Coordinates of C-alpha atoms in Angstrom, one line a residue:
Chain D
M1418 CA 218.1 127.0 220.3
R1419 CA 221.1 129.3 220.0
G1420 CA 222.4 127.2 217.1
V1421 CA 219.1 127.4 215.3
R1422 CA 219.1 131.2 215.8
A1423 CA 222.6 131.4 214.4
L1424 CA 221.5 129.4 211.3
L1425 CA 218.5 131.7 210.8
L1426 CA 220.2 135.0 211.5
G1427 CA 224.0 134.5 211.6
A1428 CA 225.8 136.7 209.2
S1429 CA 229.5 135.6 209.6
I1430 CA 228.9 132.2 207.8
P1431 CA 228.3 132.3 204.0
A1432 CA 224.6 132.0 203.1
L1433 CA 225.1 128.8 201.1
H1434 CA 226.9 127.1 203.9
R1435 CA 224.2 128.2 206.3
G1436 CA 221.7 126.6 203.9
Y1437 CA 223.6 123.3 203.9
M1438 CA 223.8 123.3 207.7
A1439 CA 220.1 124.1 208.0
A1440 CA 219.3 121.2 205.5
V1441 CA 221.3 118.8 207.7
G1442 CA 219.6 120.1 210.8
A1443 CA 216.2 119.7 209.2
A1444 CA 217.1 116.2 208.1
I1445 CA 218.1 115.3 211.7
A1446 CA 214.9 116.8 213.1
Y1447 CA 212.8 115.0 210.5
G1448 CA 214.7 111.7 211.2
G1449 CA 213.9 112.2 214.9
A1450 CA 210.3 113.0 214.1
H1451 CA 210.0 109.7 212.1
V1452 CA 211.2 107.8 215.2
I1453 CA 208.6 109.6 217.4
A1454 CA 205.9 109.0 214.7
R1455 CA 206.6 105.3 214.9
R1456 CA 205.7 105.4 218.6
I1457 CA 202.6 107.6 218.0
V1458 CA 201.1 105.3 215.4
Q1459 CA 201.1 102.4 217.9
D1460 CA 198.2 104.1 219.7
V1461 CA 196.4 106.3 217.1
P1462 CA 195.9 106.2 213.3
P1463 CA 198.7 107.9 211.4
L1464 CA 196.4 110.7 210.2
V1465 CA 195.3 111.5 213.7
G1466 CA 198.9 111.5 215.0
S1467 CA 200.0 113.7 212.1
A1468 CA 197.1 116.1 212.5
F1469 CA 197.7 116.7 216.2
S1470 CA 201.5 116.8 215.9
L1471 CA 201.3 119.4 213.1
T1472 CA 198.7 121.4 215.0
A1473 CA 200.9 121.4 218.2
G1474 CA 203.9 122.5 216.0
A1475 CA 201.9 125.3 214.3
V1476 CA 200.6 126.6 217.7
L1477 CA 204.2 126.5 219.1
L1478 CA 205.5 128.5 216.2
V1479 CA 202.8 131.1 216.4
V1480 CA 203.4 131.4 220.2
L1481 CA 207.2 131.7 219.7
F1482 CA 207.1 134.2 216.9
R1483 CA 203.8 136.0 217.7
Q1484 CA 205.5 139.4 217.9
A1485 CA 207.3 139.1 214.6
L1486 CA 204.1 137.7 213.0
L1487 CA 202.1 140.8 214.1
R1488 CA 204.9 143.3 213.3
E1489 CA 205.3 142.1 209.7
Q1490 CA 201.6 141.9 208.9
G1491 CA 200.9 143.3 205.4
A1492 CA 204.6 143.7 204.5
A1493 CA 204.6 141.2 201.6
P1494 CA 202.5 141.0 198.4
P1495 CA 199.5 138.7 198.5
R1496 CA 201.0 136.2 196.1
A1497 CA 203.8 135.5 198.6
Y1498 CA 201.1 134.4 201.2
L1499 CA 199.4 132.3 198.4
Y1500 CA 202.7 130.4 197.7
I1501 CA 203.3 129.8 201.3
V1502 CA 199.8 128.6 202.0
L1503 CA 200.0 126.3 198.9
A1504 CA 203.3 124.9 200.3
G1505 CA 201.5 124.0 203.5
L1506 CA 198.5 122.4 201.7
V1507 CA 200.7 120.5 199.2
S1508 CA 202.9 119.2 202.0
A1509 CA 199.7 118.1 203.9
C1510 CA 198.5 116.3 200.8
G1511 CA 201.9 114.5 200.7
S1512 CA 201.4 113.4 204.3
I1513 CA 197.9 112.2 203.6
A1514 CA 199.0 110.3 200.4
L1515 CA 201.9 108.7 202.3
Y1516 CA 199.7 107.4 205.1
W1517 CA 197.1 106.2 202.6
A1518 CA 199.8 104.5 200.5
L1519 CA 201.2 102.7 203.6
S1520 CA 197.7 101.3 204.2
K1521 CA 197.6 99.9 200.6
A1522 CA 201.2 98.8 200.0
P1523 CA 204.2 97.6 202.1
V1524 CA 206.9 100.0 203.4
V1525 CA 209.5 98.5 201.1
V1526 CA 207.5 99.6 198.1
V1527 CA 206.3 102.9 199.4
S1528 CA 209.5 104.3 201.0
P1529 CA 211.8 104.1 197.9
I1530 CA 209.1 105.8 195.7
V1531 CA 208.5 108.6 198.3
G1532 CA 212.2 109.0 198.6
T1533 CA 212.4 110.2 195.0
N1534 CA 210.9 113.6 196.0
P1535 CA 214.2 115.4 195.7
L1536 CA 214.5 114.3 192.1
V1537 CA 211.0 115.8 191.4
S1538 CA 212.1 119.0 193.1
I1539 CA 215.3 119.2 191.0
L1540 CA 213.3 118.5 187.8
L1541 CA 210.7 121.2 188.6
S1542 CA 213.3 123.8 189.7
R1543 CA 215.1 123.1 186.4
L1544 CA 211.9 123.8 184.5
F1545 CA 210.4 126.6 186.5
L1546 CA 213.1 128.3 188.6
Q1547 CA 215.8 128.8 185.9
R1548 CA 216.5 132.4 187.0
T1549 CA 217.3 131.5 190.6
E1550 CA 218.4 127.9 190.4
R1551 CA 221.4 126.4 188.7
V1552 CA 221.2 122.6 188.4
T1553 CA 224.6 121.0 187.7
W1554 CA 225.4 117.3 186.9
R1555 CA 227.1 117.0 190.3
I1556 CA 223.8 118.0 192.0
V1557 CA 221.9 115.5 189.9
L1558 CA 224.4 112.7 190.5
G1559 CA 224.5 113.5 194.2
A1560 CA 220.7 113.5 194.4
L1561 CA 220.6 110.1 192.6
L1562 CA 223.1 108.7 195.1
V1563 CA 221.0 110.0 198.0
V1564 CA 217.8 108.6 196.6
G1565 CA 219.4 105.2 195.9
G1566 CA 221.0 105.2 199.4
V1567 CA 217.6 106.1 201.0
A1568 CA 216.0 103.2 199.1
L1569 CA 218.7 100.8 200.4
I1570 CA 218.1 102.1 203.9
A1571 CA 214.4 101.5 203.6
L1572 CA 215.1 97.9 202.2
G1573 CA 217.7 97.3 204.9
R1574 CA 215.2 98.1 207.7
A1575 CA 212.2 96.2 206.2
Chain G
M112 CA 198.7 99.6 192.3
L113 CA 196.8 102.2 194.3
G114 CA 199.6 102.1 196.9
I115 CA 202.2 102.8 194.3
F116 CA 200.1 105.7 192.8
L117 CA 199.6 107.2 196.3
A118 CA 203.3 106.9 197.1
A119 CA 204.1 108.7 193.8
L120 CA 201.5 111.3 194.7
A121 CA 203.3 111.9 198.0
A122 CA 206.7 112.2 196.2
T123 CA 205.2 114.6 193.7
S124 CA 203.6 116.7 196.5
W125 CA 206.8 117.0 198.5
G126 CA 208.7 117.6 195.3
I127 CA 206.5 120.6 194.4
M128 CA 206.3 122.0 197.9
P129 CA 209.9 123.6 198.0
L130 CA 209.2 125.5 194.8
F131 CA 206.3 127.2 196.5
V132 CA 208.5 127.8 199.6
R133 CA 211.2 129.3 197.4
L134 CA 208.7 131.7 195.7
G135 CA 206.9 132.6 198.9
L136 CA 210.1 133.3 200.9
Q137 CA 211.3 135.9 198.3
H138 CA 209.0 138.3 200.2
L139 CA 208.5 136.7 203.6
R140 CA 210.7 136.0 206.6
T141 CA 211.4 132.3 207.2
T142 CA 209.7 132.3 210.6
R143 CA 206.5 133.9 209.3
G144 CA 206.4 131.7 206.2
T145 CA 206.9 128.5 208.2
A146 CA 204.2 129.4 210.7
I147 CA 201.7 130.3 208.0
S148 CA 202.5 127.2 206.0
M149 CA 202.2 124.9 209.1
M150 CA 198.9 126.5 210.0
A151 CA 197.5 125.9 206.5
G152 CA 198.7 122.3 206.4
S153 CA 197.6 121.4 209.9
T154 CA 194.1 122.8 209.3
L155 CA 193.6 120.6 206.3
V156 CA 195.0 117.4 208.0
L157 CA 193.1 118.2 211.3
F158 CA 189.8 118.6 209.3
L159 CA 190.3 115.2 207.6
A160 CA 191.4 113.5 210.9
F161 CA 188.1 114.7 212.5
A162 CA 186.1 113.6 209.5
W163 CA 187.6 110.1 209.2
H164 CA 188.6 109.3 212.8
W165 CA 186.1 111.0 215.1
E166 CA 185.7 108.0 217.3
V167 CA 189.4 107.7 217.9
I168 CA 189.7 111.4 218.7
R169 CA 186.7 111.2 221.1
H170 CA 188.5 108.4 223.0
F171 CA 192.0 109.8 222.6
P172 CA 194.5 107.7 224.5
R173 CA 196.3 109.8 227.1
G174 CA 199.5 107.9 226.8
V175 CA 200.2 109.3 223.4
V176 CA 199.9 113.0 224.4
P177 CA 203.6 113.4 225.5
W178 CA 204.7 111.9 222.2
I179 CA 202.4 114.2 220.2
L180 CA 203.8 117.2 222.2
L181 CA 207.4 116.0 221.5
A182 CA 206.6 115.7 217.8
G183 CA 205.1 119.2 218.1
V184 CA 208.5 120.5 219.1
V185 CA 210.6 118.5 216.7
S186 CA 208.4 118.9 213.5
P187 CA 208.4 122.8 213.5
L188 CA 212.1 122.8 214.2
G189 CA 212.6 120.6 211.1
Q190 CA 210.2 122.7 209.1
L191 CA 211.9 126.0 210.1
L192 CA 215.3 124.7 209.1
H193 CA 213.8 123.1 205.9
F194 CA 212.5 126.5 204.8
Q195 CA 215.7 128.3 205.7
A196 CA 217.7 125.7 203.8
V197 CA 215.6 126.2 200.7
R198 CA 215.9 129.9 201.0
M199 CA 219.7 129.9 201.5
A200 CA 220.9 127.0 199.4
G201 CA 218.1 126.8 196.8
V202 CA 215.7 123.9 196.0
A203 CA 218.1 121.8 193.9
R204 CA 220.9 121.7 196.6
A205 CA 218.7 121.6 199.7
M206 CA 216.2 118.9 198.7
P207 CA 218.6 116.0 198.3
I208 CA 220.2 116.8 201.7
L209 CA 216.7 117.1 203.3
G210 CA 215.9 113.7 201.7
T211 CA 218.5 112.1 204.0
A212 CA 216.1 112.1 207.0
P213 CA 215.8 108.3 206.8
L214 CA 219.5 108.1 207.4
F215 CA 219.1 109.8 210.7
S216 CA 215.9 108.0 211.6
A217 CA 217.8 104.7 210.9
S218 CA 220.7 105.8 213.0
L219 CA 218.4 106.8 215.9
A220 CA 216.5 103.5 215.6
I221 CA 219.8 101.6 215.8
L222 CA 220.9 103.7 218.8
L223 CA 217.6 104.0 220.7
L224 CA 215.3 101.2 219.5
G225 CA 217.9 98.4 219.2
E226 CA 217.5 97.9 215.4
H227 CA 220.4 96.1 213.7
L228 CA 222.9 97.4 211.1
T229 CA 222.4 95.3 208.0
V230 CA 224.5 95.2 204.7
P231 CA 221.9 97.1 202.6
L232 CA 221.6 99.7 205.4
G233 CA 225.4 100.2 205.6
L234 CA 225.6 100.5 201.8
G235 CA 222.7 103.0 201.8
I236 CA 224.4 105.1 204.4
L237 CA 227.6 105.2 202.3
A238 CA 225.6 106.1 199.2
V239 CA 223.8 108.9 201.0
V240 CA 227.1 110.4 202.4
A241 CA 228.7 110.2 199.0
G242 CA 225.7 111.9 197.4
I243 CA 225.8 114.8 200.0
A244 CA 229.6 115.2 199.4
L245 CA 229.0 115.5 195.7
I246 CA 226.2 118.1 196.1
V247 CA 228.2 120.2 198.6
H248 CA 231.3 119.9 196.4
S249 CA 229.3 121.3 193.4
S250 CA 229.4 124.7 195.0

């Protein structure tokens, strides 16, 4: 928890490096969540497992950060809340589409397609976030290697 | 064909999501943004789960509860770090690294569930590591 706190608040590490460390930490947490999810879907449908896991997570976050949540109320413009709510809804749509896809097609087909989402992000950030995002050829090549690697991992586990 | 369309829809949804996160977190703290986003998402999924699987929820197997609670700890941790990564490193740099989650789930599955390391899996791991090295080197 101290490490997570350092990533969120630590000032001695450059922001970009903290961003990379947070990304690796998130990938490890999501990787762990996938393994737990495989256990959950043995007993309940994926949508039910996802719904209750997400709800438990949301409740935990609200309980952990309740004071900060109350203190900051009204500090941001309404459009910031709109974007964040949209992020949650779009992410939930992704989860529902994934579970539905897995019921219609095998994992070896679904996983590599879903794994291309970083490329979608890069394309969209190049189109819509030009003022804050710089997309270099190294980032694009790196993302292609990651997506290809993830596809190979999905095929290797099938 | 429907399966491929739905998989593409999932990829597009998760591809769009970090853009909203980047825009929203310009004015909100990561913790607040993550909590609000998870509440919105979980409300939608919970509503659909109740609508489609009411019978399963009524007879909820008790054995799965500890796993749900464990996922309820790991998922928000991932989401919190995910949002922080997008805020600090930007969408284009953070997303490919976040996309490496299958690398860690495969490693955990080999270590904990007894899955075997195959040639495609090994090549995939090498490609992912090379990709991350390129992205980090780009800065």
